[in-house]
Short mmCIF file of C-alpha atoms and ligand atoms in Angstrom, two decimals:
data_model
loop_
_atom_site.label_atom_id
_atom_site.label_comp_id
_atom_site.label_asym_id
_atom_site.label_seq_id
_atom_site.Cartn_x
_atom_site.Cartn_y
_atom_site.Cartn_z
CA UNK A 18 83.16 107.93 147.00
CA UNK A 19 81.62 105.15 145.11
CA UNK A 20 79.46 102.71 147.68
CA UNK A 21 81.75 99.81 148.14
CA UNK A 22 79.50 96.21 148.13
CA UNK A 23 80.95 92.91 148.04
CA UNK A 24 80.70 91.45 144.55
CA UNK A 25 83.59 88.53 144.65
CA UNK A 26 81.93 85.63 146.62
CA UNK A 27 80.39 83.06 144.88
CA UNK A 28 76.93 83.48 145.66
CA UNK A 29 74.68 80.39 145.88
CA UNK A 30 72.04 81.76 143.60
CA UNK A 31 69.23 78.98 144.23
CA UNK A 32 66.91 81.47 145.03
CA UNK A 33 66.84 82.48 141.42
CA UNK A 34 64.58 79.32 140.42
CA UNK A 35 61.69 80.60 142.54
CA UNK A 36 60.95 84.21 142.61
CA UNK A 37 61.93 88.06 143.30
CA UNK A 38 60.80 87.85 146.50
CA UNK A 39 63.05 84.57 147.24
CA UNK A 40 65.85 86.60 145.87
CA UNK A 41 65.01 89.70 148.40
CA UNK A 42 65.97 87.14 150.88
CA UNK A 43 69.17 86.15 150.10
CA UNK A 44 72.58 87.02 151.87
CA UNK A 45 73.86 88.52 148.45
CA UNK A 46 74.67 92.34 148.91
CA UNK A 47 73.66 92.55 152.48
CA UNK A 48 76.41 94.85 153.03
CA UNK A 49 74.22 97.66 150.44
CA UNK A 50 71.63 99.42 151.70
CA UNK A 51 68.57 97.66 151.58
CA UNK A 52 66.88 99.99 148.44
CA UNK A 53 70.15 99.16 146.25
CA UNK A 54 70.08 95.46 147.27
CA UNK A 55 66.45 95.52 145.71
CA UNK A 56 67.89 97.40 142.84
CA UNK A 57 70.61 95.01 142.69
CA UNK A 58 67.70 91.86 142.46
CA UNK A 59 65.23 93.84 139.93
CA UNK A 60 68.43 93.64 137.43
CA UNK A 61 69.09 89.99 137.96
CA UNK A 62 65.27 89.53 137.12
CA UNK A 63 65.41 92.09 133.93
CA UNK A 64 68.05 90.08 132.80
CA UNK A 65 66.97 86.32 134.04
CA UNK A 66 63.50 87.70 132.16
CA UNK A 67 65.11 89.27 128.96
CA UNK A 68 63.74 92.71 129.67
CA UNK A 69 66.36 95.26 128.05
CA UNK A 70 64.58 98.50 128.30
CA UNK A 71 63.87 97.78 132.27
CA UNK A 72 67.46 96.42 132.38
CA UNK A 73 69.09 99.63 131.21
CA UNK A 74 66.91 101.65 132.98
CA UNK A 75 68.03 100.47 136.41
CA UNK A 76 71.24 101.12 135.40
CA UNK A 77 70.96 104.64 135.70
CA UNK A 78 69.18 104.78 139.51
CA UNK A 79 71.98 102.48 140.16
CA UNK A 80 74.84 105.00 139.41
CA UNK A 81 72.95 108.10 140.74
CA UNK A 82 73.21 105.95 143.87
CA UNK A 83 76.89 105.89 143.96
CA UNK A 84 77.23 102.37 142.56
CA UNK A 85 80.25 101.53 140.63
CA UNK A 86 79.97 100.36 137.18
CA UNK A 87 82.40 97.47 137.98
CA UNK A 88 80.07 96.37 140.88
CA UNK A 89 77.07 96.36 138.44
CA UNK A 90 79.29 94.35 135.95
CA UNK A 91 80.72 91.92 138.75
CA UNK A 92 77.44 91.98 140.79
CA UNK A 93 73.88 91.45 139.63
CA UNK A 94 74.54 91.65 136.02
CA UNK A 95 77.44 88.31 136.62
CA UNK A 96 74.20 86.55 138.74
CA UNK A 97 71.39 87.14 135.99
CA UNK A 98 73.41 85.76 133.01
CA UNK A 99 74.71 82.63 135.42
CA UNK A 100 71.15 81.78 136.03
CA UNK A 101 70.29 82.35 132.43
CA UNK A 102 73.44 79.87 131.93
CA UNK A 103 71.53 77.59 134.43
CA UNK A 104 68.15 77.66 132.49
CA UNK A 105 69.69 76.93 129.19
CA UNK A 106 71.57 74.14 130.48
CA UNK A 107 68.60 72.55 132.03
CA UNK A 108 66.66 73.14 128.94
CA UNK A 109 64.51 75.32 130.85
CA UNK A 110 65.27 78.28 128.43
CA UNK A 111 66.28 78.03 124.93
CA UNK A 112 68.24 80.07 121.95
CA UNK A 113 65.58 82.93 121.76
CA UNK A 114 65.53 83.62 125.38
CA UNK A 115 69.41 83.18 126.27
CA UNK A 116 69.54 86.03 123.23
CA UNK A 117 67.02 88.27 124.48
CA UNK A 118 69.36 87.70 128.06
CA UNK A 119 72.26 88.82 126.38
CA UNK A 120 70.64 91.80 124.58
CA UNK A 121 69.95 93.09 127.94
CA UNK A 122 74.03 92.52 129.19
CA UNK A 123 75.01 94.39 125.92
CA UNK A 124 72.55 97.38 126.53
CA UNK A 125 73.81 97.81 130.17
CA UNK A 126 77.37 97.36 129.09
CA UNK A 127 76.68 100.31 126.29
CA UNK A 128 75.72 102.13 129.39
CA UNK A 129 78.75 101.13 132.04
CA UNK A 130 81.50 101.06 128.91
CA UNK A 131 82.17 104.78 128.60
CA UNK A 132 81.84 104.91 132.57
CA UNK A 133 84.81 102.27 133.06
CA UNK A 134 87.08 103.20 130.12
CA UNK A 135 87.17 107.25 131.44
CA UNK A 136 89.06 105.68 134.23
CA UNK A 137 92.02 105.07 131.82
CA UNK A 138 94.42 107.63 132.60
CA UNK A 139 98.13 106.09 131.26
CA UNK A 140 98.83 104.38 128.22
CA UNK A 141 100.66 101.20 129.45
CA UNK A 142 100.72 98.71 126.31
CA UNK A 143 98.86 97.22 123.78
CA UNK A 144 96.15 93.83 124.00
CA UNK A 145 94.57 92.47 121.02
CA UNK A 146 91.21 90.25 122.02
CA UNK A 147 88.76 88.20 120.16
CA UNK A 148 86.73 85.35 120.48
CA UNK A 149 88.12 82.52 118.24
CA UNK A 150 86.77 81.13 115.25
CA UNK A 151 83.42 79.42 115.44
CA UNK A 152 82.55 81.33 118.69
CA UNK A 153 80.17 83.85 119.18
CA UNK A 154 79.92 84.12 122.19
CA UNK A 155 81.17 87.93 123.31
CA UNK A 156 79.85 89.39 126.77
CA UNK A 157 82.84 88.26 128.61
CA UNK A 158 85.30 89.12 126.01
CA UNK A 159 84.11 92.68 126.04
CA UNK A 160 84.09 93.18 130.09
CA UNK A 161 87.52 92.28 129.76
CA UNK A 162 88.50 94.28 127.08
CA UNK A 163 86.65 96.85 128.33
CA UNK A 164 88.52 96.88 132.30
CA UNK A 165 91.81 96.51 130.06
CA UNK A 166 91.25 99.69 128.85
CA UNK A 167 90.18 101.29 132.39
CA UNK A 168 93.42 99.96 133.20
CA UNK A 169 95.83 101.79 130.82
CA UNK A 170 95.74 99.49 127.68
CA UNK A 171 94.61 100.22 124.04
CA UNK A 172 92.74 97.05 123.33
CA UNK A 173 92.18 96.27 120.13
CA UNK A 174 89.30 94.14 119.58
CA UNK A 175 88.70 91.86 116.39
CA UNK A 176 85.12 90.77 117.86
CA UNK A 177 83.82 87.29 117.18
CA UNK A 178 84.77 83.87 115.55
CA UNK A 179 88.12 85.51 114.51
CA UNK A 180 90.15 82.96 112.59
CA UNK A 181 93.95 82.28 113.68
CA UNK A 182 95.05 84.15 110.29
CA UNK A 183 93.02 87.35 111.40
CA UNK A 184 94.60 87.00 114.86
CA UNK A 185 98.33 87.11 113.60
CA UNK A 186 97.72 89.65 110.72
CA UNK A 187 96.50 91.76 113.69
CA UNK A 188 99.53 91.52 115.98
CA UNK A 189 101.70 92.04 112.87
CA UNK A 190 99.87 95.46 112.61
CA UNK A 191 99.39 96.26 116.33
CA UNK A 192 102.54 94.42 117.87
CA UNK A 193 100.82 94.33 120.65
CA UNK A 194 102.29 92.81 124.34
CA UNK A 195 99.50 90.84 125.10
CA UNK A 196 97.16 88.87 122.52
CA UNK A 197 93.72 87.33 123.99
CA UNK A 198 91.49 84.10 123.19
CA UNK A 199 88.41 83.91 124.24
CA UNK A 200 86.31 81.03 123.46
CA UNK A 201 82.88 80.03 125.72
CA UNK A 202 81.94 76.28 123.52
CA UNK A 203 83.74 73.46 124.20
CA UNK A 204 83.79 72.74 120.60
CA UNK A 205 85.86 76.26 119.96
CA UNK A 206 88.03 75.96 122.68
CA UNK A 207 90.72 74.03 120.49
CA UNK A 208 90.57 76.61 118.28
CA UNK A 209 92.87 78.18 120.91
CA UNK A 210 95.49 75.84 120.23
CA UNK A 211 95.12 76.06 116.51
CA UNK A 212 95.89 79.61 116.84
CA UNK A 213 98.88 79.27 119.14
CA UNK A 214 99.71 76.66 116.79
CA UNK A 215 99.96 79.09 114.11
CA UNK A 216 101.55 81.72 116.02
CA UNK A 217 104.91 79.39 116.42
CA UNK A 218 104.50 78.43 112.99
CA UNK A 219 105.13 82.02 111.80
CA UNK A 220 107.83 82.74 114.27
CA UNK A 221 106.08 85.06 115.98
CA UNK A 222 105.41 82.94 119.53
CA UNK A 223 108.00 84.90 121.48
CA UNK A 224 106.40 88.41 119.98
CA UNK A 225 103.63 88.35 122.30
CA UNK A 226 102.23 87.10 125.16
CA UNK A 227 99.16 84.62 124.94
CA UNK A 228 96.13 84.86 127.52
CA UNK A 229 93.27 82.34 127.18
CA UNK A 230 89.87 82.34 128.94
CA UNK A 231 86.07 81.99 128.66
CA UNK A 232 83.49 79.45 130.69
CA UNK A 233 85.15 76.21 129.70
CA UNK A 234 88.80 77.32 130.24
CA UNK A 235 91.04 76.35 132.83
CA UNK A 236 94.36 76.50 134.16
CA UNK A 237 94.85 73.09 133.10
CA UNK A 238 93.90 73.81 129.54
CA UNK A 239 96.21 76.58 129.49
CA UNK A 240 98.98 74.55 130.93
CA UNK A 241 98.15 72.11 128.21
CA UNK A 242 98.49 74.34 124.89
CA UNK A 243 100.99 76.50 126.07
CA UNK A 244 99.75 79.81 126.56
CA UNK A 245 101.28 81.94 128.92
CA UNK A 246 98.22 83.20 131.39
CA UNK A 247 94.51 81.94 132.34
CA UNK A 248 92.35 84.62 132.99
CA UNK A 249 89.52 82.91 135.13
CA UNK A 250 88.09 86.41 135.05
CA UNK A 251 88.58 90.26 133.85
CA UNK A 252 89.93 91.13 137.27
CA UNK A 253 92.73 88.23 137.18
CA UNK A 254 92.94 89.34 133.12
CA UNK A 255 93.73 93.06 134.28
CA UNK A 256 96.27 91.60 136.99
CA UNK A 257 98.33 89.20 135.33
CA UNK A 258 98.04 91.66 131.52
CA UNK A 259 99.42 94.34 134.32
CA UNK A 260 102.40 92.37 135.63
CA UNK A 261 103.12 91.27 132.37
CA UNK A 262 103.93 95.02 130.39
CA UNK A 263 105.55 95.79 134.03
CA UNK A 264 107.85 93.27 135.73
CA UNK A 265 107.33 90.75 133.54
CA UNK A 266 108.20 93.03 130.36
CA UNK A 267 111.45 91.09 129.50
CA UNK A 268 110.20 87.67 129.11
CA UNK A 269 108.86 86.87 126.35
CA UNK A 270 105.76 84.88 125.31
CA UNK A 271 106.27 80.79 125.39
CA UNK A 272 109.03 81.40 127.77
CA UNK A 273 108.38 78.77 130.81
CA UNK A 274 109.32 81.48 133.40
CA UNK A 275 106.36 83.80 132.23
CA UNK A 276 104.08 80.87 132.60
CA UNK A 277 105.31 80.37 136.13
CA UNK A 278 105.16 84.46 137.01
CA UNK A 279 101.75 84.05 136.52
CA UNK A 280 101.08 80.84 138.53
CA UNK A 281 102.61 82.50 141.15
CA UNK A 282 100.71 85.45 141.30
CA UNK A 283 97.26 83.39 141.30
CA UNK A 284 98.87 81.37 144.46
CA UNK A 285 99.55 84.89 145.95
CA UNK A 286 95.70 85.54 145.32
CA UNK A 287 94.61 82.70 146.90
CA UNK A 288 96.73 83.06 149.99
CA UNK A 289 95.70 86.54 150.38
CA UNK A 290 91.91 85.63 149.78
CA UNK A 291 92.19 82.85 152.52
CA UNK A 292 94.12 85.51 155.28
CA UNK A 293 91.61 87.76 154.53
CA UNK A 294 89.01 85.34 155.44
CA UNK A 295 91.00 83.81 158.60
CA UNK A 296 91.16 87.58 159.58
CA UNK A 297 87.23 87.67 159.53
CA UNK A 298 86.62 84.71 161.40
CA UNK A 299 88.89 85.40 164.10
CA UNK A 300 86.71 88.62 164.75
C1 B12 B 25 74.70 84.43 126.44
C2 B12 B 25 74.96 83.05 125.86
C3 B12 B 25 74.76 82.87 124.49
C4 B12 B 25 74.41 84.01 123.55
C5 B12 B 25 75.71 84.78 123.27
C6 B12 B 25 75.47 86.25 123.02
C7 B12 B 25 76.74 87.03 122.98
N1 B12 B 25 76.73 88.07 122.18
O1 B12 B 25 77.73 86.72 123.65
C8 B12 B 25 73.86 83.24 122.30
C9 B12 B 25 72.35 83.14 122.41
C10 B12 B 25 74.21 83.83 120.93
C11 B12 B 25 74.46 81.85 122.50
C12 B12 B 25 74.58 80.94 121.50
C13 B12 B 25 75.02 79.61 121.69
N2 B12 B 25 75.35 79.05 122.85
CO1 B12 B 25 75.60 80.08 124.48
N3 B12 B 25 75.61 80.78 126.20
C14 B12 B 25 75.38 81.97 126.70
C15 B12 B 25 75.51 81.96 128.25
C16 B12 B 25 74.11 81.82 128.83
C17 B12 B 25 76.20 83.14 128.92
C18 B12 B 25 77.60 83.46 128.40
C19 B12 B 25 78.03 84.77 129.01
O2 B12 B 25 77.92 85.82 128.40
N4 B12 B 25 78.44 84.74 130.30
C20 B12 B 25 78.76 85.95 131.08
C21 B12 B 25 80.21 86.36 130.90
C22 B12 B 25 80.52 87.60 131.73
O3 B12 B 25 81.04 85.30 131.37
P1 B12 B 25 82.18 84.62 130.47
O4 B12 B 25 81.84 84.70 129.03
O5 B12 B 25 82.54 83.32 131.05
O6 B12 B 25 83.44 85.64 130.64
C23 B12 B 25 84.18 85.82 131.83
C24 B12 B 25 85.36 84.83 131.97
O7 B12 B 25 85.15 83.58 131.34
C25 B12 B 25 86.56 85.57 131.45
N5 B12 B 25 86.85 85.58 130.00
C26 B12 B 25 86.04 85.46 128.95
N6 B12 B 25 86.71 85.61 127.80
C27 B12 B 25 88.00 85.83 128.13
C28 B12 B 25 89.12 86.04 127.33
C29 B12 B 25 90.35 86.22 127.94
C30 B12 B 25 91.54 86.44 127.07
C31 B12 B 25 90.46 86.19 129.35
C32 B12 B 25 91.78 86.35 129.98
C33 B12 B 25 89.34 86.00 130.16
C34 B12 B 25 88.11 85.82 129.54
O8 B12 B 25 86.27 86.90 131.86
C35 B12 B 25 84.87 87.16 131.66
C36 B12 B 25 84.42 88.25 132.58
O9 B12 B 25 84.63 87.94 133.93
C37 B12 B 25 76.38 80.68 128.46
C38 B12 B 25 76.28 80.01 129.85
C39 B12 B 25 77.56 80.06 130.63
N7 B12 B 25 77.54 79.47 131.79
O10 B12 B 25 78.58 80.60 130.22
C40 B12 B 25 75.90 79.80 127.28
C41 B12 B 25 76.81 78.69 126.70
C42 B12 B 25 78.25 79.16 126.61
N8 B12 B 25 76.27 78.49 125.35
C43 B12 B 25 76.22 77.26 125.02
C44 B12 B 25 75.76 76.78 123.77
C45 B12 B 25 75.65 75.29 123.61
C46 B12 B 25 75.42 77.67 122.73
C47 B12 B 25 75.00 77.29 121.31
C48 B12 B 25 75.81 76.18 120.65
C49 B12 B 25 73.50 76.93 121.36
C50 B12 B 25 72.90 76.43 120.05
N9 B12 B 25 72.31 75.27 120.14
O11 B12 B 25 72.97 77.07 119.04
C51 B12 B 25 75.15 78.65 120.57
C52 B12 B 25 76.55 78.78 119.95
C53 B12 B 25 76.66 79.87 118.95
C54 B12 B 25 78.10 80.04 118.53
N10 B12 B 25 78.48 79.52 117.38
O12 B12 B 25 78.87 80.59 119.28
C55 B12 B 25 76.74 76.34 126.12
C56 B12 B 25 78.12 75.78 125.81
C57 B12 B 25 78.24 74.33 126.23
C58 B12 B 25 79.53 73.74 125.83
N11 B12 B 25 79.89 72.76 126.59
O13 B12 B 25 80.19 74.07 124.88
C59 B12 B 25 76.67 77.25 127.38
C60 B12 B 25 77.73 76.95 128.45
C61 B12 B 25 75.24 77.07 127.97
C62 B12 B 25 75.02 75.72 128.65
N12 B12 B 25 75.09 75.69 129.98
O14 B12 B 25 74.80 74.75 128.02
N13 B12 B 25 74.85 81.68 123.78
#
């Protein structure tokens, strides 16, 4: 029985300006026991510091500990990379250290991959994922493609800066249900609409159903160049790509119904998240 830790809040992460032992303080994870919360902060570190070989390493302790992959993925992996995020932004890290960062997310997520895709056990449709043209930006993309698969699909990915021809020629081939765009620069992000742009142009808008998302994504964005879902991240991806191969199976992509299927089922989110939390505070 994997240990179960809470992984969904957003965490104030302050304490990853200072140092490790500012981190041992925090309120993150204090539902783990206290050697895995320390686990937990030495990855954040390994990957806030670019240290692969220590990153991966932990990994292992980790999971002979009874941690879930996904928690890993969700937990201190999602906190080192947003503070790396942080330091780039405030020009407190640069290109060669964001890199050596993400080296260290793709060697644990070698690691965790084969761990989260064994859990596939039916085939329920087909996703084709990339990260649009221009973009290279991939971590995301592949933690979604990668609990798509855990969750019955055959994801074909096209990896990065995928052009809007290479997108279509791919669902001609795959017909898949479900094509995804990521894109993580605000200069990409059109790209998004270029290739939905495309997609009508060829007819083929109805085929399949369009899911958008990466950093500077939004609901509004989606609303705004008609694509069907916003993934804000891979566990809302895995819902909404769910409901739409299941109840949703009928409608097709563009159609305004689909788009409002999947509002709904973020509003359902939200007023189950808040219950939950009433629940809590009324003891
Ligand atoms: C790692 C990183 C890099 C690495 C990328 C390595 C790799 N293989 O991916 C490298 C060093 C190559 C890089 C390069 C650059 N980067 Co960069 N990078 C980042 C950083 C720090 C982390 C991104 C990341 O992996 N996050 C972790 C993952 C798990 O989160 P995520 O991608 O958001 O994905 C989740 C959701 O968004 C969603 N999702 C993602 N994709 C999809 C797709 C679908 C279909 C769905 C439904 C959901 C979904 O689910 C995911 C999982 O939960 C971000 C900071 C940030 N805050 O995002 C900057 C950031 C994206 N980069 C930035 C910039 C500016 C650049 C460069 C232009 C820098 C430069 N001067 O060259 C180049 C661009 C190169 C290019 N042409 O793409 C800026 C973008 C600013 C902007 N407004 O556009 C950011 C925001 C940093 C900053 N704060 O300034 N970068």
């Amino acid at each position: 029985m994997p240990l179960f830790i809470e992984t969904e809040k957003e965490w104030d992460l302050e304490d990853l300006q200072y140092d490790f032992e500012d981190s041992l303080e925090t309120d993150r994870w204090l539902d783990a026991p206290p050697d895995i919360k320390e686990l937990f902060h030495e990855i954040e570190w390994n990957i806030i510091d670019g240290e692969h070989e220590e990153t991966s390493d932990l990994i292992h302790p980790a999971l002979d500990a009874d941690v879930s992959p996904r928690t890993l993925v969700a937990g201190p992996m999602a906190t080192g990379i947003a503070e790396v995020g942080r330091r780039f932004k405030m020009d407190e890290y640069f290109l060669p250290e964001v890199m050596m960062s993400a080296k260290c997310m793709h060697s644990a997520l070698g690691i965790l991959k084969p761990l989260i895709v064994a859990e596939k056990s039916e085939d329920i449709g087909t996703v084709v994922v990339g990260t649009v043209q221009g973009d290279l930006h991939d971590i995301g993309k592949k933690i979604v493609a990668m609990m798509l698969e855990a969750a019955g699909f055959t994801v074909i990915d096209l990896g990065v800066t995928v052009p809007p021809e290479d997108f279509i020629a791919a669902i001609r081939e795959h017909d898949p249900q479900i094509v995804g765009f990521s894109a993580l620069l605000t200069t990409t992000m059109n790209m998004q609409w270029e290739t939905i742009k495309q997609l009508k142009a060829e007819g083929m808008r109805g085929d399949v159903k369009v899911f958008v998302g990466g950093a500077p994504i939004s609901q509004g964005w989606c609303d705004k160049i008609g694509a069907d879902a916003y993934g804000v991240d891979a566990l809302v991806a895995v819902e909404k790509a769910k409901a739409c191969v299941q109840e949703y199976r009928d409608i097709k992509g563009g159609d305004p119904a689909l788009h409002g299927a999947m509002l709904a089922l973020d509003a359902e989110r939200v007023a189950q998240q808040a219950a939950k939390l009433e629940a809590v505070a009324s003891g």
